[in-house]
PDB file of C-alpha atoms in Angstrom:
ATOM      1  CA  MET A 199     106.380-152.467 186.078  1.00 77.00           C
ATOM      2  CA  ASP A 200     105.348-155.759 187.658  1.00 96.00           C
ATOM      3  CA  LYS A 201     107.868-155.698 190.529  1.00 98.00           C
ATOM      4  CA  LEU A 202     107.643-153.417 193.551  1.00 99.00           C
ATOM      5  CA  LEU A 203     110.022-152.652 196.425  1.00 99.00           C
ATOM      6  CA  LEU A 204     108.612-150.877 199.475  1.00 99.00           C
ATOM      7  CA  TYR A 205     111.615-149.619 201.436  1.00 99.00           C
ATOM      8  CA  ALA A 206     110.988-148.564 205.048  1.00 98.00           C
ATOM      9  CA  HIS A 207     113.451-145.789 205.854  1.00 98.00           C
ATOM     10  CA  TYR A 208     114.410-144.017 209.060  1.00 95.00           C
ATOM     11  CA  SER A 209     117.244-141.606 209.770  1.00 91.00           C
ATOM     12  CA  ALA A 210     117.818-139.789 213.050  1.00 87.00           C
ATOM     13  CA  ARG A 211     119.514-137.068 210.981  1.00 88.00           C
ATOM     14  CA  ALA A 212     116.594-136.812 208.555  1.00 87.00           C
ATOM     15  CA  SER A 213     118.938-137.695 205.714  1.00 90.00           C
ATOM     16  CA  ILE A 214     119.420-140.481 203.193  1.00 96.00           C
ATOM     17  CA  ASP A 215     122.775-142.207 203.535  1.00 95.00           C
ATOM     18  CA  GLY A 216     124.887-143.503 200.697  1.00 95.00           C
ATOM     19  CA  TYR A 217     124.279-147.150 201.547  1.00 95.00           C
ATOM     20  CA  VAL A 218     120.544-146.587 200.967  1.00 97.00           C
ATOM     21  CA  PHE A 219     121.161-145.304 197.445  1.00 98.00           C
ATOM     22  CA  HIS A 220     123.457-148.268 196.834  1.00 97.00           C
ATOM     23  CA  THR A 221     120.634-150.676 197.712  1.00 98.00           C
ATOM     24  CA  LEU A 222     117.966-148.825 195.752  1.00 99.00           C
ATOM     25  CA  LYS A 223     120.166-148.585 192.660  1.00 98.00           C
ATOM     26  CA  HIS A 224     120.480-152.373 192.512  1.00 98.00           C
ATOM     27  CA  PHE A 225     116.724-152.892 192.758  1.00 99.00           C
ATOM     28  CA  ARG A 226     116.087-150.303 190.060  1.00 99.00           C
ATOM     29  CA  ALA A 227     118.613-152.046 187.800  1.00 98.00           C
ATOM     30  CA  LEU A 228     116.480-155.188 188.077  1.00 98.00           C
ATOM     31  CA  GLY A 229     113.343-153.364 186.986  1.00 98.00           C
ATOM     32  CA  TYR A 230     111.744-152.790 190.380  1.00 99.00           C
ATOM     33  CA  GLU A 231     109.524-149.824 191.034  1.00 98.00           C
ATOM     34  CA  VAL A 232     110.876-148.381 194.285  1.00 99.00           C
ATOM     35  CA  VAL A 233     108.934-146.491 196.938  1.00 99.00           C
ATOM     36  CA  VAL A 234     110.884-145.162 199.921  1.00 99.00           C
ATOM     37  CA  ALA A 235     108.460-144.894 202.840  1.00 98.00           C
ATOM     38  CA  SER A 236     110.355-142.602 205.196  1.00 97.00           C
ATOM     39  CA  THR A 237     109.452-141.567 208.727  1.00 96.00           C
ATOM     40  CA  SER A 238     112.125-138.850 208.523  1.00 94.00           C
ATOM     41  CA  GLU A 239     111.485-135.334 207.264  1.00 90.00           C
ATOM     42  CA  VAL A 240     114.007-135.557 204.450  1.00 92.00           C
ATOM     43  CA  ARG A 241     114.604-132.086 203.018  1.00 87.00           C
ATOM     44  CA  ASP A 242     118.126-132.447 201.650  1.00 89.00           C
ATOM     45  CA  GLN A 243     117.696-131.260 198.074  1.00 92.00           C
ATOM     46  CA  ALA A 244     120.726-133.182 196.848  1.00 93.00           C
ATOM     47  CA  ALA A 245     119.331-136.411 198.308  1.00 94.00           C
ATOM     48  CA  LEU A 246     115.895-135.728 196.861  1.00 95.00           C
ATOM     49  CA  ALA A 247     117.411-135.037 193.456  1.00 96.00           C
ATOM     50  CA  ARG A 248     119.414-138.250 193.639  1.00 97.00           C
ATOM     51  CA  LEU A 249     116.267-140.230 194.464  1.00 97.00           C
ATOM     52  CA  ALA A 250     114.500-138.678 191.503  1.00 97.00           C
ATOM     53  CA  GLN A 251     117.470-139.438 189.254  1.00 98.00           C
ATOM     54  CA  LEU A 252     117.243-143.102 190.264  1.00 98.00           C
ATOM     55  CA  GLY A 253     113.534-143.074 189.488  1.00 98.00           C
ATOM     56  CA  CYS A 254     112.529-143.743 193.103  1.00 99.00           C
ATOM     57  CA  GLU A 255     109.478-142.271 194.802  1.00 98.00           C
ATOM     58  CA  LEU A 256     109.720-140.785 198.305  1.00 98.00           C
ATOM     59  CA  GLN A 257     106.639-141.063 200.493  1.00 98.00           C
ATOM     60  CA  LEU A 258     106.808-139.347 203.880  1.00 96.00           C
ATOM     61  CA  VAL A 259     104.818-141.308 206.461  1.00 95.00           C
ATOM     62  CA  PRO A 260     103.985-140.670 210.144  1.00 92.00           C
ATOM     63  CA  ASN A 261     106.719-141.699 212.573  1.00 91.00           C
ATOM     64  CA  ILE A 262     104.586-144.277 214.371  1.00 90.00           C
ATOM     65  CA  GLY A 263     104.568-148.056 214.428  1.00 88.00           C
ATOM     66  CA  TYR A 264     108.117-148.469 213.146  1.00 92.00           C
ATOM     67  CA  ASP A 265     108.767-150.267 209.818  1.00 96.00           C
ATOM     68  CA  PHE A 266     105.489-152.145 209.593  1.00 96.00           C
ATOM     69  CA  TYR A 267     103.454-148.964 209.762  1.00 95.00           C
ATOM     70  CA  ALA A 268     105.643-147.320 207.130  1.00 97.00           C
ATOM     71  CA  TRP A 269     105.057-150.311 204.863  1.00 98.00           C
ATOM     72  CA  ARG A 270     101.366-150.166 205.701  1.00 98.00           C
ATOM     73  CA  SER A 271     101.029-146.564 204.506  1.00 97.00           C
ATOM     74  CA  ALA A 272     102.836-147.208 201.228  1.00 98.00           C
ATOM     75  CA  LEU A 273     101.153-150.529 200.553  1.00 98.00           C
ATOM     76  CA  LEU A 274      97.568-149.468 201.188  1.00 98.00           C
ATOM     77  CA  ASP A 275      98.064-146.413 198.979  1.00 98.00           C
ATOM     78  CA  ARG A 276      98.923-148.843 196.162  1.00 97.00           C
ATOM     79  CA  ARG A 277      96.457-151.632 196.830  1.00 96.00           C
ATOM     80  CA  ALA A 278      94.836-151.181 193.414  1.00 94.00           C
ATOM     81  CA  ALA A 279      98.150-151.983 191.723  1.00 95.00           C
ATOM     82  CA  LEU A 280      98.796-155.220 193.612  1.00 97.00           C
ATOM     83  CA  ASN A 281      96.879-157.354 191.111  1.00 96.00           C
ATOM     84  CA  LYS A 282      99.301-156.285 188.382  1.00 96.00           C
ATOM     85  CA  LEU A 283     102.417-157.314 190.300  1.00 98.00           C
ATOM     86  CA  GLN A 284     104.422-160.514 190.068  1.00 98.00           C
ATOM     87  CA  SER A 285     106.866-159.705 192.861  1.00 98.00           C
ATOM     88  CA  LEU A 286     106.575-157.658 196.061  1.00 99.00           C
ATOM     89  CA  VAL A 287     109.546-156.996 198.349  1.00 99.00           C
ATOM     90  CA  LEU A 288     109.516-155.315 201.756  1.00 99.00           C
ATOM     91  CA  LEU A 289     112.942-154.166 202.928  1.00 99.00           C
ATOM     92  CA  ASN A 290     114.116-151.755 205.619  1.00 97.00           C
ATOM     93  CA  SER A 291     117.087-149.481 206.151  1.00 96.00           C
ATOM     94  CA  SER A 292     118.564-151.557 208.992  1.00 94.00           C
ATOM     95  CA  VAL A 293     120.582-153.569 206.475  1.00 95.00           C
ATOM     96  CA  HIS A 294     123.393-152.784 204.062  1.00 92.00           C
ATOM     97  CA  GLY A 295     123.936-154.442 200.692  1.00 94.00           C
ATOM     98  CA  PRO A 296     123.819-156.152 198.343  1.00 96.00           C
ATOM     99  CA  PHE A 297     127.243-157.718 198.909  1.00 90.00           C
ATOM    100  CA  PHE A 298     126.418-160.622 196.601  1.00 93.00           C
ATOM    101  CA  SER A 299     124.283-160.884 193.482  1.00 96.00           C
ATOM    102  CA  LEU A 300     120.847-159.413 194.150  1.00 98.00           C
ATOM    103  CA  SER A 301     119.551-160.911 190.913  1.00 98.00           C
ATOM    104  CA  GLU A 302     120.602-164.395 192.012  1.00 97.00           C
ATOM    105  CA  PHE A 303     118.986-163.882 195.414  1.00 97.00           C
ATOM    106  CA  LEU A 304     115.668-162.577 194.076  1.00 98.00           C
ATOM    107  CA  ASP A 305     115.530-165.265 191.389  1.00 98.00           C
ATOM    108  CA  GLY A 306     115.864-167.733 194.237  1.00 97.00           C
ATOM    109  CA  CYS A 307     112.921-166.102 196.001  1.00 97.00           C
ATOM    110  CA  MET A 308     110.790-166.336 192.866  1.00 97.00           C
ATOM    111  CA  SER A 309     111.662-169.960 192.149  1.00 97.00           C
ATOM    112  CA  HIS A 310     111.295-171.087 195.757  1.00 97.00           C
ATOM    113  CA  GLY A 311     108.297-173.249 196.513  1.00 97.00           C
ATOM    114  CA  ALA A 312     107.236-171.114 199.496  1.00 98.00           C
ATOM    115  CA  ASP A 313     104.698-168.291 199.238  1.00 99.00           C
ATOM    116  CA  VAL A 314     106.727-165.948 201.448  1.00 99.00           C
ATOM    117  CA  VAL A 315     110.521-166.015 201.545  1.00 98.00           C
ATOM    118  CA  GLY A 316     112.709-164.219 204.061  1.00 97.00           C
ATOM    119  CA  ALA A 317     116.458-163.899 204.247  1.00 95.00           C
ATOM    120  CA  THR A 318     116.675-165.381 207.738  1.00 92.00           C
ATOM    121  CA  LEU A 319     114.425-167.321 210.078  1.00 92.00           C
ATOM    122  CA  SER A 320     115.097-166.736 213.766  1.00 91.00           C
ATOM    123  CA  ARG A 321     114.025-168.922 216.685  1.00 86.00           C
ATOM    124  CA  GLU A 322     114.317-166.023 219.131  1.00 82.00           C
ATOM    125  CA  PRO A 323     111.936-166.257 220.975  1.00 85.00           C
ATOM    126  CA  LYS A 324     110.011-168.503 218.521  1.00 87.00           C
ATOM    127  CA  PRO A 325     110.338-169.324 214.809  1.00 89.00           C
ATOM    128  CA  HIS A 326     109.625-166.315 212.567  1.00 94.00           C
ATOM    129  CA  LEU A 327     110.925-164.607 209.450  1.00 97.00           C
ATOM    130  CA  GLN A 328     113.072-161.648 210.443  1.00 95.00           C
ATOM    131  CA  SER A 329     111.408-158.499 209.222  1.00 94.00           C
ATOM    132  CA  TYR A 330     114.248-156.696 207.451  1.00 95.00           C
ATOM    133  CA  PHE A 331     113.413-158.572 204.225  1.00 98.00           C
ATOM    134  CA  PHE A 332     110.288-160.250 202.846  1.00 99.00           C
ATOM    135  CA  HIS A 333     109.540-161.490 199.342  1.00 99.00           C
ATOM    136  CA  PHE A 334     105.895-162.265 198.511  1.00 99.00           C
ATOM    137  CA  LYS A 335     104.396-164.149 195.595  1.00 98.00           C
ATOM    138  CA  PRO A 336     101.121-163.035 193.945  1.00 98.00           C
ATOM    139  CA  ARG A 337      99.089-165.671 195.789  1.00 98.00           C
ATOM    140  CA  VAL A 338      99.850-163.773 198.993  1.00 99.00           C
ATOM    141  CA  PHE A 339      99.631-160.085 198.134  1.00 98.00           C
ATOM    142  CA  ARG A 340      96.532-160.494 195.952  1.00 98.00           C
ATOM    143  CA  SER A 341      94.634-162.142 198.798  1.00 98.00           C
ATOM    144  CA  GLU A 342      92.054-160.530 201.064  1.00 98.00           C
ATOM    145  CA  ALA A 343      93.885-161.982 204.057  1.00 98.00           C
ATOM    146  CA  PHE A 344      97.063-160.059 203.190  1.00 99.00           C
ATOM    147  CA  LEU A 345      95.227-156.745 202.901  1.00 98.00           C
ATOM    148  CA  HIS A 346      93.278-157.475 206.073  1.00 98.00           C
ATOM    149  CA  PHE A 347      96.517-157.735 208.049  1.00 98.00           C
ATOM    150  CA  TRP A 348      97.638-154.282 206.942  1.00 98.00           C
ATOM    151  CA  GLU A 349      94.222-152.650 207.217  1.00 98.00           C
ATOM    152  CA  THR A 350      93.817-153.780 210.829  1.00 97.00           C
ATOM    153  CA  LEU A 351      97.439-153.229 211.875  1.00 96.00           C
ATOM    154  CA  LYS A 352      97.731-151.226 215.090  1.00 93.00           C
ATOM    155  CA  PRO A 353     100.715-148.986 215.867  1.00 90.00           C
ATOM    156  CA  TYR A 354     102.636-149.559 219.089  1.00 86.00           C
ATOM    157  CA  ALA A 355     104.761-146.923 220.760  1.00 82.00           C
ATOM    158  CA  ASP A 356     107.370-149.269 222.219  1.00 85.00           C
ATOM    159  CA  ARG A 357     109.751-151.487 220.293  1.00 84.00           C
ATOM    160  CA  GLN A 358     109.072-154.743 222.133  1.00 86.00           C
ATOM    161  CA  SER A 359     105.310-154.591 221.577  1.00 87.00           C
ATOM    162  CA  THR A 360     105.969-153.859 217.914  1.00 87.00           C
ATOM    163  CA  ILE A 361     108.204-156.923 217.644  1.00 86.00           C
ATOM    164  CA  ASP A 362     105.681-159.117 219.454  1.00 86.00           C
ATOM    165  CA  HIS A 363     102.627-158.025 217.457  1.00 87.00           C
ATOM    166  CA  HIS A 364     104.153-157.090 214.094  1.00 94.00           C
ATOM    167  CA  GLU A 365     107.300-159.125 213.394  1.00 90.00           C
ATOM    168  CA  LEU A 366     106.364-162.267 215.336  1.00 92.00           C
ATOM    169  CA  GLY A 367     102.658-161.819 214.721  1.00 94.00           C
ATOM    170  CA  PHE A 368     103.079-161.460 210.957  1.00 97.00           C
ATOM    171  CA  SER A 369     104.677-164.886 210.531  1.00 96.00           C
ATOM    172  CA  ASP A 370     102.009-166.452 212.745  1.00 96.00           C
ATOM    173  CA  TYR A 371      99.237-164.717 210.806  1.00 98.00           C
ATOM    174  CA  LEU A 372     100.535-165.753 207.393  1.00 98.00           C
ATOM    175  CA  GLN A 373     100.806-169.384 208.428  1.00 98.00           C
ATOM    176  CA  THR A 374      97.348-169.319 209.992  1.00 98.00           C
ATOM    177  CA  CYS A 375      96.039-168.068 206.634  1.00 98.00           C
ATOM    178  CA  GLY A 376      97.550-171.085 204.902  1.00 98.00           C
ATOM    179  CA  PHE A 377     100.617-169.478 203.340  1.00 99.00           C
ATOM    180  CA  SER A 378     103.940-171.297 203.371  1.00 98.00           C
ATOM    181  CA  LEU A 379     107.032-169.555 204.757  1.00 98.00           C
ATOM    182  CA  ALA A 380     110.722-170.227 204.177  1.00 98.00           C
ATOM    183  CA  ALA A 381     114.095-168.539 204.532  1.00 96.00           C
ATOM    184  CA  PHE A 382     117.500-168.863 202.898  1.00 93.00           C
ATOM    185  CA  HIS A 383     119.006-169.359 206.342  1.00 87.00           C
ATOM    186  CA  THR A 384     117.240-170.969 209.283  1.00 81.00           C
ATOM    187  CA  ALA A 385     118.796-170.598 212.725  1.00 73.00           C
ATOM    188  CA  HIS A 386     119.469-173.842 214.547  1.00 72.00           C
ATOM    189  CA  ASP A 387     119.999-172.150 217.898  1.00 68.00           C
ATOM    190  CA  SER A 388     118.247-169.478 219.951  1.00 64.00           C
ATOM    191  CA  LEU A 389     120.528-166.673 218.753  1.00 61.00           C
ATOM    192  CA  ASN A 390     119.478-163.898 216.381  1.00 66.00           C
ATOM    193  CA  PRO A 391     121.061-165.020 213.078  1.00 60.00           C
ATOM    194  CA  ALA A 392     121.107-161.560 211.486  1.00 68.00           C
ATOM    195  CA  LEU A 393     123.195-160.220 214.385  1.00 62.00           C
ATOM    196  CA  LYS A 394     125.079-163.254 215.651  1.00 63.00           C
ATOM    197  CA  HIS A 395     126.002-165.168 212.489  1.00 71.00           C
ATOM    198  CA  PRO A 396     127.078-162.627 209.816  1.00 77.00           C
ATOM    199  CA  TYR A 397     129.923-164.819 208.512  1.00 76.00           C
ATOM    200  CA  LEU A 398     127.573-167.765 208.092  1.00 80.00           C
ATOM    201  CA  LEU A 399     125.154-165.572 206.129  1.00 82.00           C
ATOM    202  CA  MET A 400     128.025-164.472 203.914  1.00 81.00           C
ATOM    203  CA  ARG A 401     128.986-168.068 203.197  1.00 84.00           C
ATOM    204  CA  LYS A 402     125.424-168.599 202.014  1.00 86.00           C
ATOM    205  CA  ARG A 403     125.764-165.532 199.760  1.00 90.00           C
ATOM    206  CA  LEU A 404     122.915-163.644 201.396  1.00 91.00           C
ATOM    207  CA  PRO A 405     123.195-160.117 199.998  1.00 94.00           C
ATOM    208  CA  PHE A 406     122.194-158.069 203.059  1.00 92.00           C
ATOM    209  CA  LEU A 407     123.875-157.644 206.444  1.00 90.00           C
ATOM    210  CA  LYS A 408     122.650-155.761 209.486  1.00 86.00           C
ATOM    211  CA  LEU A 409     124.037-152.234 209.605  1.00 76.00           C
ATOM    212  CA  ARG A 410     123.995-152.372 213.406  1.00 68.00           C
ATOM    213  CA  LYS A 411     126.416-155.287 213.288  1.00 56.00           C
ATOM    214  CA  LEU A 412     128.699-153.527 210.836  1.00 60.00           C
ATOM    215  CA  ARG A 413     128.767-150.358 212.935  1.00 57.00           C
ATOM    216  CA  LYS A 414     129.636-152.291 216.083  1.00 53.00           C
ATOM    217  CA  ALA A 415     132.408-154.242 214.408  1.00 49.00           C
ATOM    218  CA  ARG A 416     133.991-152.185 211.648  1.00 54.00           C
ATOM    219  CA  HIS A 417     136.665-154.809 211.112  1.00 57.00           C
ATOM    220  CA  LEU A 418     133.873-156.960 209.695  1.00 55.00           C
ATOM    221  CA  LEU A 419     133.816-154.745 206.603  1.00 56.00           C
ATOM    222  CA  LEU A 420     137.420-155.599 205.750  1.00 58.00           C
ATOM    223  CA  GLN A 421     136.895-159.268 206.552  1.00 60.00           C
ATOM    224  CA  MET A 422     133.743-159.246 204.468  1.00 58.00           C
ATOM    225  CA  ARG A 423     135.545-157.803 201.445  1.00 59.00           C
ATOM    226  CA  LEU A 424     138.310-160.395 201.761  1.00 59.00           C
ATOM    227  CA  ARG A 425     135.905-163.291 202.223  1.00 59.00           C
ATOM    228  CA  THR A 426     133.650-162.048 199.436  1.00 57.00           C
ATOM    229  CA  ARG A 427     136.628-161.910 197.094  1.00 58.00           C
ATOM    230  CA  ALA A 428     137.658-165.422 198.138  1.00 58.00           C
ATOM    231  CA  LEU A 429     134.143-166.713 197.500  1.00 52.00           C
ATOM    232  CA  LEU A 430     133.944-165.051 194.101  1.00 52.00           C
ATOM    233  CA  LEU A 431     137.338-166.468 193.103  1.00 55.00           C
ATOM    234  CA  LYS A 432     136.429-169.948 194.317  1.00 55.00           C
ATOM    235  CA  PRO A 433     136.489-172.513 191.465  1.00 53.00           C
ATOM    236  CA  GLY A 434     133.054-173.104 190.031  1.00 50.00           C
ATOM    237  CA  ARG A 435     131.842-169.546 190.663  1.00 45.00           C
TER     238      ARG A 435
END
């Protein structure tokens, strides 16, 4: 396979929820090799069997450094395979989806002129690609600079330091290395677009929405289904 998804997973209940399988199934249907890098001690035999049935690999990683360190463990273990890839996606379990065509979305990532494409670009506190989704082209993940970032990545115990040095720092680092960044939605205010503008993201047919937002506002699920149906029935679709 020449396409790889590294999925950073965490569950306080040490389980794998149904929405995770829903996401993984769609990537597998598009020919992606899928590695679930989980910081949870998943021992549910039914969940493990379901992962195996989907053809996904589970890699248990230390519960340090949040998502970036989970990705680090899985990525560095597969560094020799990077030169064979055409597409690399990093995704985490903080989002639910796809609610719209994943194929359409990923084709857009591949055809985009940027080297690294995110779903959303936030300006909080400064411009950066939000770290729940990244798509990389070969020019990036085959470079020494890309591997250097992961090899020298330091784990942080607190969330804010992780955001400052990993999420914000990653976008800065990539641009410093000469890679171009873009997103399907760029915030034009100081609000977090993934949390504050879910309806706007839906109108742009972005396939993933923050689970945290859905859990806080369950009515959004019904509205989302209705709006999704309206969008799909819209003339020209």
